[in-house]
Tab-separated table of C-alpha atoms in Angstrom:
chain	number	residue	atom	x	y	z
W	8	MET	CA	88.946	117.717	78.503
W	9	ARG	CA	86.602	116.225	80.766
W	10	LYS	CA	86.363	113.444	83.409
W	11	GLY	CA	84.576	110.132	82.617
W	12	SER	CA	82.409	110.385	85.379
W	13	SER	CA	81.160	113.691	84.637
W	14	VAL	CA	79.227	112.684	81.605
W	15	LEU	CA	77.552	109.527	83.444
W	16	GLY	CA	73.519	110.583	83.911
W	17	LYS	CA	73.891	113.613	81.466
W	18	ASP	CA	70.943	113.845	78.852
W	19	VAL	CA	71.650	113.279	75.077
W	20	LEU	CA	69.917	115.922	73.233
W	21	SER	CA	69.090	115.992	69.271
W	22	LEU	CA	70.514	119.229	67.536
W	23	ALA	CA	67.670	118.990	64.718
W	24	THR	CA	64.696	118.509	67.058
W	25	GLY	CA	65.800	119.933	70.277
W	26	GLN	CA	64.372	116.582	71.843
W	27	LYS	CA	66.010	114.860	74.702
W	28	LEU	CA	66.842	111.448	73.176
W	29	HIS	CA	68.394	109.032	76.289
W	30	THR	CA	70.585	109.529	79.461
W	31	ILE	CA	74.177	108.213	79.442
W	32	LYS	CA	74.574	105.070	81.509
W	33	ASP	CA	78.129	104.127	80.670
W	34	VAL	CA	81.349	105.059	78.910
W	35	VAL	CA	83.083	102.560	76.659
W	36	ILE	CA	86.942	102.549	75.674
W	37	ASN	CA	88.865	100.641	73.681
W	38	GLU	CA	91.265	97.853	74.531
W	39	ALA	CA	94.230	100.030	74.875
W	40	ASN	CA	92.430	102.005	77.332
W	41	ASP	CA	93.393	105.159	75.726
W	42	ASP	CA	90.349	106.298	73.571
W	43	ILE	CA	86.747	106.465	74.366
W	44	VAL	CA	84.667	104.780	71.415
W	45	ALA	CA	81.171	105.252	72.868
W	46	LEU	CA	78.529	106.046	75.144
W	47	VAL	CA	76.109	103.405	76.500
W	48	LEU	CA	72.544	104.970	76.592
W	49	GLN	CA	70.352	102.047	77.362
W	50	GLU	CA	70.955	98.892	78.851
W	51	GLY	CA	68.720	96.213	77.488
W	52	GLY	CA	68.119	92.366	78.559
W	53	LEU	CA	70.392	91.301	76.048
W	54	LEU	CA	73.407	93.139	75.017
W	55	SER	CA	72.653	93.203	71.567
W	56	SER	CA	69.537	95.286	72.512
W	57	SER	CA	71.845	98.068	74.371
W	58	LEU	CA	71.770	101.541	72.762
W	59	VAL	CA	75.035	103.341	72.234
W	60	VAL	CA	76.087	106.482	70.555
W	61	PRO	CA	79.883	106.269	68.877
W	62	VAL	CA	82.204	109.232	69.783
W	63	ASP	CA	82.563	110.215	66.036
W	64	ARG	CA	78.829	110.928	65.917
W	65	ILE	CA	78.891	113.245	68.915
W	66	THR	CA	78.317	116.937	67.880
W	67	SER	CA	79.665	118.401	71.443
W	68	PHE	CA	79.931	117.640	75.355
W	69	GLY	CA	78.297	120.419	77.054
W	70	LYS	CA	78.275	121.258	80.429
W	71	ASP	CA	75.083	119.773	81.108
W	72	ALA	CA	74.164	117.536	78.216
W	73	VAL	CA	75.724	115.440	75.310
W	74	VAL	CA	74.536	116.967	71.492
W	75	VAL	CA	74.209	114.761	68.576
W	76	PRO	CA	72.960	115.615	65.334
W	77	ASP	CA	69.657	113.622	65.275
W	78	ALA	CA	68.120	110.342	66.703
W	79	ASP	CA	70.010	108.420	63.771
W	80	ALA	CA	73.335	108.806	65.739
W	81	VAL	CA	71.919	106.535	68.111
W	82	GLY	CA	71.868	102.909	67.384
W	83	ARG	CA	71.577	99.448	69.006
W	84	ILE	CA	74.891	97.603	69.712
W	85	SER	CA	74.461	95.194	67.307
W	86	ASP	CA	74.789	98.057	64.644
W	87	PHE	CA	78.098	98.461	65.209
W	88	PRO	CA	80.226	95.221	65.075
W	89	GLU	CA	83.536	97.117	65.936
W	90	ILE	CA	82.109	98.394	69.437
W	91	GLN	CA	80.074	95.293	70.481
W	92	PRO	CA	83.218	93.301	71.594
W	93	LEU	CA	84.095	96.412	73.861
W	94	VAL	CA	80.663	96.465	75.454
W	95	GLU	CA	80.628	92.813	75.831
W	96	ARG	CA	83.701	92.581	77.825
W	97	ARG	CA	82.860	95.584	79.922
W	98	GLY	CA	86.116	95.653	81.479
W	99	ARG	CA	86.335	98.832	83.461
W	100	ILE	CA	89.559	100.906	83.941
W	101	THR	CA	88.177	102.385	86.988
W	102	GLY	CA	88.797	100.302	90.208
W	103	ARG	CA	91.859	98.409	88.759
W	104	LYS	CA	94.802	98.839	91.325
W	105	VAL	CA	98.023	100.805	90.378
W	106	PHE	CA	101.222	99.181	90.676
W	107	THR	CA	104.975	99.497	89.603
W	108	GLU	CA	106.561	96.630	87.813
W	109	SER	CA	108.365	96.239	91.037
W	110	GLY	CA	105.379	95.250	92.758
W	111	GLU	CA	104.607	98.573	94.500
W	112	ASP	CA	101.013	99.514	95.507
W	113	HIS	CA	100.005	102.944	94.634
W	114	GLY	CA	96.320	103.018	94.704
W	115	THR	CA	93.335	102.513	92.588
W	116	ILE	CA	92.241	104.239	89.269
W	117	LYS	CA	89.214	106.506	90.436
W	118	ASP	CA	88.293	108.494	87.106
W	119	MET	CA	89.876	108.999	83.854
W	120	TYR	CA	90.107	112.439	81.849
W	121	PHE	CA	89.599	112.664	78.314
W	122	ASP	CA	89.659	115.132	75.113
W	123	GLU	CA	86.074	115.679	74.396
W	124	ARG	CA	87.149	116.608	70.840
W	125	SER	CA	88.882	113.574	69.780
W	126	GLY	CA	87.706	111.155	72.544
W	127	ARG	CA	91.260	110.521	73.246
W	128	VAL	CA	91.957	109.271	77.040
W	129	VAL	CA	94.715	112.041	78.435
W	130	GLY	CA	95.111	110.432	81.992
W	131	PHE	CA	93.866	108.832	84.943
W	132	GLU	CA	92.850	110.103	88.642
W	133	VAL	CA	94.554	107.730	91.048
W	134	SER	CA	92.870	107.431	94.690
W	135	GLY	CA	95.112	106.205	97.834
W	136	GLY	CA	91.907	105.709	99.893
W	137	ILE	CA	89.776	107.926	101.879
W	138	ALA	CA	92.310	108.743	104.393
W	139	ALA	CA	95.077	109.324	101.791
W	140	ASP	CA	92.943	111.378	99.807
W	141	LEU	CA	92.038	113.549	102.691
W	142	ALA	CA	95.660	114.143	103.542
W	143	GLY	CA	97.451	114.237	100.128
W	144	GLY	CA	94.580	114.320	97.603
W	145	THR	CA	94.256	112.153	94.401
W	146	SER	CA	97.015	112.077	92.076
W	147	PHE	CA	96.936	112.620	88.121
W	148	VAL	CA	99.032	109.828	85.882
W	149	SER	CA	99.085	110.578	82.284
W	150	VAL	CA	98.525	107.746	79.725
W	151	ASP	CA	102.173	107.937	78.337
W	152	GLN	CA	103.268	106.906	82.004
W	153	ILE	CA	101.341	103.742	82.104
W	154	VAL	CA	103.437	100.440	80.957
W	155	ARG	CA	100.912	98.175	80.519
W	156	THR	CA	97.281	97.298	81.597
W	157	GLY	CA	95.567	93.952	82.657
W	158	PRO	CA	92.051	92.837	83.957
W	159	ASP	CA	93.048	93.826	87.329
W	160	ILE	CA	96.288	95.795	87.600
W	161	VAL	CA	97.634	98.948	85.725
W	162	TYR	CA	101.313	99.076	85.795
W	163	ILE	CA	103.083	102.515	85.908
W	164	GLN	CA	106.753	103.581	85.232
W	165	PRO	CA	108.761	104.590	88.161
W	166	GLU	CA	109.087	108.128	87.163
W	167	ALA	CA	105.333	108.236	87.530
W	168	VAL	CA	105.607	107.752	91.146
W	169	ALA	CA	107.983	110.492	91.532
W	170	ALA	CA	105.217	112.860	90.141
W	171	MET	CA	102.322	111.323	91.838
W	172	GLU	CA	104.580	112.114	95.274
W	173	ALA	CA	105.453	115.452	93.935
W	174	GLN	CA	101.509	116.344	93.457
W	175	GLU	CA	99.978	118.052	96.469
W	176	GLY	CA	96.022	118.171	97.307
W	177	GLY	CA	93.799	118.028	100.378
W	178	LEU	CA	95.271	118.685	103.786
W	179	LYS	CA	98.904	118.640	102.561
W	180	GLY	CA	98.122	121.092	99.652
W	181	ALA	CA	96.389	123.232	101.835
W	182	ILE	CA	99.194	123.267	104.464
W	183	SER	CA	101.771	123.661	101.840
W	184	SER	CA	99.991	126.686	100.178
W	185	ALA	CA	99.591	128.317	103.599
W	186	GLY	CA	103.290	128.233	104.063
W	187	GLU	CA	104.708	128.015	100.322
W	188	LYS	CA	108.181	126.685	99.886
W	189	VAL	CA	111.135	128.843	99.045
W	190	GLY	CA	111.365	129.609	95.346
W	191	LYS	CA	113.098	131.829	92.691
W	192	ALA	CA	112.128	135.083	91.301
W	193	GLY	CA	110.628	135.698	87.645
W	194	GLU	CA	113.231	135.417	84.744
W	195	SER	CA	113.269	139.114	84.196
W	196	LEU	CA	113.205	142.180	86.418
W	197	LYS	CA	111.659	144.081	83.489
W	198	ALA	CA	108.681	142.037	82.819
W	199	THR	CA	105.590	142.819	84.677
W	200	ALA	CA	104.006	141.131	87.863
W	201	GLU	CA	101.357	139.189	85.766
W	202	GLN	CA	104.272	137.736	83.177
W	203	GLN	CA	106.465	136.851	86.137
W	204	GLN	CA	103.516	134.809	87.694
W	205	GLU	CA	102.690	133.130	84.411
W	206	GLN	CA	106.278	132.095	83.683
W	207	ALA	CA	106.484	130.795	87.239
W	208	VAL	CA	103.328	128.534	87.071
W	209	VAL	CA	104.526	126.520	83.985
W	210	GLY	CA	105.949	123.407	84.865
W	211	ARG	CA	104.275	123.397	88.365
W	212	ARG	CA	101.398	120.973	88.885
W	213	ALA	CA	97.722	122.347	89.650
W	214	GLN	CA	96.239	121.857	92.795
W	215	ALA	CA	92.818	121.958	91.595
W	216	GLU	CA	90.694	121.378	88.585
W	217	ILE	CA	90.373	124.142	86.405
W	218	THR	CA	87.009	124.542	84.045
W	219	ASP	CA	85.613	127.077	81.617
W	220	GLU	CA	82.547	128.297	81.523
W	221	ASN	CA	81.017	125.251	79.596
W	222	GLY	CA	82.345	122.788	82.379
W	223	THR	CA	85.390	121.467	79.986
W	224	ILE	CA	88.201	120.906	82.115
W	225	VAL	CA	91.495	123.049	81.149
W	226	VAL	CA	93.902	121.585	83.521
W	227	ALA	CA	93.297	118.462	85.788
W	228	ARG	CA	94.150	118.687	89.393
W	229	GLY	CA	97.662	117.072	89.623
W	230	GLN	CA	98.348	117.631	85.962
W	231	ARG	CA	101.491	119.643	85.082
W	232	ILE	CA	100.872	123.150	83.653
W	233	THR	CA	102.444	123.893	80.068
W	234	ARG	CA	102.393	127.072	78.130
W	235	GLU	CA	99.452	125.692	76.019
W	236	HIS	CA	97.453	125.717	79.262
W	237	VAL	CA	98.326	129.055	80.204
W	238	GLU	CA	97.431	130.418	76.765
W	239	GLY	CA	94.107	128.487	76.486
W	240	ALA	CA	93.185	129.719	80.412
W	241	ARG	CA	93.844	133.279	78.984
W	242	ALA	CA	91.816	132.908	75.998
W	243	SER	CA	88.751	131.481	78.298
W	244	GLY	CA	89.152	134.058	80.893
W	245	ASN	CA	90.403	131.702	83.713
W	246	LEU	CA	93.909	132.780	83.703
W	247	PRO	CA	93.563	134.289	87.389
W	248	VAL	CA	92.082	131.001	88.551
W	249	LEU	CA	94.909	129.024	86.674
W	250	LEU	CA	97.338	131.382	88.420
W	251	GLN	CA	95.705	130.603	91.774
W	252	SER	CA	95.683	127.014	91.508
W	253	ALA	CA	99.350	126.723	91.587
W	254	PRO	CA	100.841	129.558	93.304
W	255	ALA	CA	104.258	130.837	92.514
W	256	PRO	CA	106.517	131.824	95.650
W	257	ALA	CA	107.674	134.818	96.379
W	258	PRO	CA	111.530	135.565	95.820
W	259	ILE	CA	113.289	134.973	99.359
W	260	ASP	CA	116.973	135.780	99.846
W	261	GLY	CA	119.474	133.024	100.933
W	262	ASP	CA	119.755	134.374	104.537
W	263	GLN	CA	116.320	134.654	104.716
W	264	ALA	CA	115.364	131.222	103.520
W	265	LYS	CA	117.962	129.658	105.911
W	266	ASP	CA	116.171	131.197	108.859
W	267	THR	CA	112.590	130.037	107.448
W	268	ALA	CA	113.814	126.693	107.183
W	269	GLN	CA	115.528	126.813	110.787
W	270	ALA	CA	112.348	128.273	112.279
W	271	ALA	CA	110.444	125.297	110.791
W	272	GLY	CA	112.773	123.105	112.349
W	273	ASP	CA	112.522	124.387	115.618
W	274	LYS	CA	108.760	124.394	115.442
W	275	ALA	CA	108.807	120.722	114.518
W	276	GLY	CA	111.179	120.091	117.307
W	277	SER	CA	109.070	121.705	119.792
W	278	LEU	CA	105.957	119.748	118.767
W	279	TRP	CA	107.845	116.660	119.046
W	280	ASP	CA	108.964	117.207	122.491
W	281	SER	CA	105.450	117.890	123.569
W	282	PHE	CA	104.402	114.814	122.269
W	283	THR	CA	107.067	112.789	123.722
W	284	ARG	CA	106.283	114.368	126.926
W	285	LYS	CA	102.742	113.311	126.839
W	286	LEU	CA	103.485	109.964	125.651
W	287	GLY	CA	106.144	109.523	128.613
W	288	GLU	CA	103.172	110.586	131.001
W	289	MET	CA	100.957	107.587	129.451
W	290	THR	CA	103.230	104.681	129.019
W	291	ASP	CA	106.100	103.145	130.877
W	292	ALA	CA	108.720	100.360	130.198
W	293	THR	CA	106.516	97.721	128.622
W	294	GLY	CA	108.248	94.730	129.669
W	295	LYS	CA	108.267	95.535	133.250
W	296	ARG	CA	104.651	96.787	133.107
W	297	MET	CA	103.555	93.610	131.378
W	298	ASP	CA	105.500	91.234	134.144
W	299	ASP	CA	104.057	93.429	136.920
W	300	SER	CA	100.338	93.014	135.521
W	301	GLN	CA	100.853	89.176	135.053
W	302	THR	CA	101.978	88.827	138.551
W	303	LYS	CA	99.315	90.692	140.083
W	304	ARG	CA	96.893	88.734	137.919
W	305	ARG	CA	98.406	85.342	139.349
W	306	LEU	CA	98.241	86.685	142.987
W	307	GLN	CA	94.776	87.721	142.352
W	308	GLU	CA	93.886	84.250	141.060
W	309	ILE	CA	95.378	82.949	144.128
W	310	GLU	CA	93.459	85.303	146.888
W	311	ASP	CA	90.279	84.158	145.087
W	312	ALA	CA	91.117	80.630	144.972
W	313	VAL	CA	92.089	80.201	148.967
W	314	GLY	CA	88.831	79.314	150.866
W	315	ARG	CA	86.923	77.486	147.916
W	316	PRO	CA	86.779	73.892	147.336
W	317	VAL	CA	88.284	72.402	144.157
W	318	THR	CA	86.046	70.471	141.439
W	319	LYS	CA	88.523	67.831	140.982
W	320	VAL	CA	91.048	65.617	142.801
W	321	ILE	CA	94.556	67.621	142.751
W	322	LEU	CA	97.705	65.218	142.366
W	323	ASP	CA	101.519	65.956	142.364
W	324	ARG	CA	103.820	64.472	139.887
W	325	GLN	CA	104.153	61.163	142.320
W	326	ASP	CA	100.202	60.787	142.231
W	327	ASN	CA	99.992	61.924	146.034
W	328	VAL	CA	96.839	63.799	146.615
W	329	VAL	CA	97.286	67.257	147.501
W	330	LEU	CA	93.604	68.054	147.578
W	331	ASN	CA	90.759	65.897	147.112
W	332	LEU	CA	87.700	66.708	145.507
W	333	GLY	CA	85.657	69.260	147.314
W	334	ASP	CA	88.603	70.181	149.745
W	335	ILE	CA	89.031	73.660	150.693
W	336	ILE	CA	91.931	75.296	148.938
W	337	THR	CA	94.520	76.830	151.456
W	338	HIS	CA	97.944	78.746	151.100
W	339	GLU	CA	99.722	75.458	151.698
W	340	ALA	CA	98.223	73.710	148.985
W	341	VAL	CA	98.572	76.340	146.620
W	342	GLN	CA	102.529	75.925	147.554
W	343	LYS	CA	102.384	72.136	147.113
W	344	ALA	CA	100.473	72.396	143.524
W	345	TYR	CA	103.093	74.969	142.971
W	346	ASP	CA	105.855	72.623	143.641
W	347	ALA	CA	104.293	69.957	141.988
W	348	GLY	CA	103.740	71.908	138.725
W	349	ALA	CA	99.990	71.488	139.078
W	350	LEU	CA	99.269	75.300	140.137
W	351	ASP	CA	97.522	76.226	136.901
W	352	SER	CA	95.283	72.856	137.304
W	353	LEU	CA	94.265	73.987	140.647
W	354	LEU	CA	93.357	77.340	139.956
W	355	ALA	CA	91.183	76.441	137.104
W	356	SER	CA	89.424	73.981	139.257
W	357	VAL	CA	88.215	76.260	141.684
W	358	TYR	CA	84.468	75.753	142.390
W	359	LYS	CA	82.700	79.212	142.803
W	360	GLY	CA	79.089	78.121	142.875
W	361	GLU	CA	77.151	76.889	145.857
W	362	VAL	CA	78.830	73.844	147.339
W	363	THR	CA	76.673	70.846	147.299
W	364	PHE	CA	78.984	67.914	147.063
W	365	GLU	CA	77.452	64.884	148.726
W	366	ARG	CA	78.653	61.740	146.690
W	367	ASP	CA	81.396	60.089	148.671
W	368	GLU	CA	82.178	57.799	146.025
W	369	MET	CA	83.671	60.614	144.020
W	370	LYS	CA	86.330	61.201	146.642
W	371	ALA	CA	89.613	59.656	146.448
W	372	PRO	CA	90.259	56.925	149.155
W	373	VAL	CA	93.122	58.590	150.501
W	374	GLU	CA	92.766	61.865	152.984
W	375	GLY	CA	94.181	65.232	151.397
W	376	GLU	CA	97.698	66.321	152.694
W	377	ALA	CA	97.063	70.044	152.642
W	378	THR	CA	93.397	70.128	153.805
W	379	VAL	CA	92.531	72.906	156.246
W	380	GLU	CA	92.900	70.455	159.186
W	381	LYS	CA	96.640	69.589	158.199
W	382	ALA	CA	97.410	72.910	156.635
W	383	SER	CA	100.331	74.555	158.303
W	384	GLY	CA	99.785	78.056	156.888
W	385	GLU	CA	102.919	78.528	155.057
W	386	ALA	CA	102.744	79.600	151.713
W	387	PRO	CA	106.190	80.687	150.321
W	388	LEU	CA	104.894	81.256	146.595
W	389	VAL	CA	102.108	83.690	147.974
W	390	ASP	CA	104.897	85.518	149.796
W	391	GLU	CA	107.041	85.505	146.913
W	392	LEU	CA	104.437	86.940	144.444
W	393	GLN	CA	103.563	89.530	146.957
W	394	GLN	CA	107.086	90.577	147.189
W	395	LYS	CA	107.814	90.571	143.619
W	396	VAL	CA	104.765	92.987	142.828
W	397	ASP	CA	105.826	95.294	145.681
W	398	THR	CA	109.502	95.325	144.461
W	399	ALA	CA	108.579	95.902	140.956
W	400	GLU	CA	106.028	98.714	141.822
W	401	ARG	CA	108.944	100.442	143.631
W	402	GLU	CA	111.404	99.884	140.941
W	403	ARG	CA	109.051	100.991	138.456
W	404	GLU	CA	108.375	104.260	139.909
W	405	THR	CA	111.990	104.986	140.696
W	406	ALA	CA	112.849	104.704	137.422
W	407	LYS	CA	109.777	106.066	135.819
W	408	GLN	CA	110.483	109.370	138.061
W	409	ALA	CA	114.559	109.275	136.882
W	410	LYS	CA	113.513	108.903	133.315
W	411	LYS	CA	110.876	111.670	133.665
W	412	GLU	CA	113.344	114.167	135.132
W	413	GLN	CA	116.216	113.510	132.592
W	414	ALA	CA	113.756	113.609	129.738
W	415	GLU	CA	112.388	116.861	131.170
W	416	ALA	CA	115.927	118.348	131.374
W	417	GLU	CA	116.811	117.450	128.099
W	418	ARG	CA	113.588	118.857	126.668
W	419	GLN	CA	114.363	122.153	128.609
W	420	GLN	CA	117.773	122.391	126.985
W	421	ARG	CA	116.657	121.809	123.595
W	422	GLU	CA	113.916	124.638	124.318
W	423	GLU	CA	116.619	127.110	125.568
W	424	GLU	CA	118.753	126.336	122.285
W	425	ARG	CA	115.496	127.163	120.266
W	426	ASN	CA	114.846	130.314	122.039
W	427	ALA	CA	118.445	131.396	121.447
W	428	ARG	CA	117.968	130.487	117.750
W	429	ALA	CA	114.773	132.498	117.516
W	430	GLU	CA	116.415	135.692	119.249
W	431	GLU	CA	119.118	135.208	116.564
W	432	ARG	CA	117.018	134.815	113.833
W	433	ASP	CA	114.942	138.095	115.028
W	434	ARG	CA	118.156	139.853	115.182
W	435	ARG	CA	119.068	139.087	111.868
W	436	THR	CA	115.639	139.996	110.445
W	437	GLN	CA	115.585	143.409	112.000
W	438	GLU	CA	118.915	143.954	110.424
W	439	ARG	CA	117.679	143.117	107.065
W	440	THR	CA	114.882	145.450	107.863
W	441	THR	CA	117.351	148.405	108.664
W	442	THR	CA	119.516	147.756	105.783
W	443	ALA	CA	116.511	147.862	103.448
W	444	GLN	CA	115.265	151.085	104.849
W	445	SER	CA	118.745	152.876	104.606
W	446	GLU	CA	118.895	151.518	101.109
W	447	GLY	CA	115.653	153.007	100.498
W	448	ASP	CA	116.539	156.540	101.991
W	449	ASP	CA	119.541	156.548	100.006
W	450	GLU	CA	117.471	156.101	96.647
W	451	THR	CA	115.504	159.154	97.792
W	452	PRO	CA	115.712	161.925	95.025
W	453	PRO	CA	116.938	165.192	96.641
W	454	LYS	CA	114.516	167.964	97.044
W	455	THR	CA	114.882	170.837	94.579
W	456	ASP	CA	114.250	174.578	95.667
W	457	VAL	CA	111.705	175.885	93.351
W	458	ASP	CA	111.308	179.763	92.264
W	459	THR	CA	108.008	180.619	93.599
W	460	THR	CA	108.291	183.895	92.281
W	461	SER	CA	108.652	182.887	88.370
W	462	VAL	CA	105.751	180.476	89.343
W	463	THR	CA	103.370	183.142	90.547
W	464	ARG	CA	104.186	185.367	87.615
């Protein structure tokens, strides 16, 4: 078995003359996407001038090259009418999206696996994207798990989804391998350790590709290991590699399994508490923080506007002039504009450049009511906004401190409970160790007295 991408760029050699004939450019599969029918060697300006070699004319797929009987095995695409339509459509299976019939997206076909002896496509490598591949690795989907294919979409069975999710690779596989899950012992205590391991890996999924010395893929990563795979690996001398790619868990008794699961849960809980503690230090109640921020921003806008001229006439809803063009903004003007619903208009009309107004005809003929000369200096709005900011700040700090103290108390309680469980697990572990040692001492055969005299004689 080989990957489709593994043959691209390889040389095609003549068995008869030992010469290099061409280089493989592409792989052609049939309409059902379950058989490789030919290899494209050269792409001409016209499709009819492209060179291909049918799969049935290939002698062998080697590790570094593909061998054909002679140069006559290669021909123009027009010489093979049954292959020409497949080359012309050039519908690639790689790059198509993988969906269930219920519309769930499960990635993109990245590559395919095929049997080099028959050209039969065995399955496909499915990628969930760079991040997903790094975290969980790519997945293997066999051909018989595909319901139907289209020009853009490949539909798979629901059972295939469960199989894909069960496959482990990337960082996920590395972590899983470091702390392997609890499993069962071998079928027979009389079997050898190697036989037990062979039996244990059958039915498990390979976490890495296994290849022989010729580069042939014995088992694809994510493919379920069968008895035939084990026998094939033994025959090719790759059995240790196969066993290592799908390590079987060591037998663990029920109490120890329970303690292991509990310890893992406590560790996860401790990590979560550390995360939430850090998060609590970085964030606050979102609604109050947004309200406080908006209030502070509005207050800053008002403070920045006071003392500056306006660039247009500000009117209230009765068309009374609050400020005339070029008038200086006062706190009373801010309050009047706010009462008249024109505060946004006022703050959007603040002149921040050099004041050079000279055209009296631009001014309204009525004197403003909130000019510097007439301003009384009162602005309840500003006082209200400032008070709101100060109150919100105090409330937020009080609530933040109370929440922090409560969360810390709860975390300390959980930590004490986890420590108590850890001590109990250590005690049970010590008891199991003592019991095992005691049983071992009981099984030690008694010493026999040797008649040294008879030995000497």
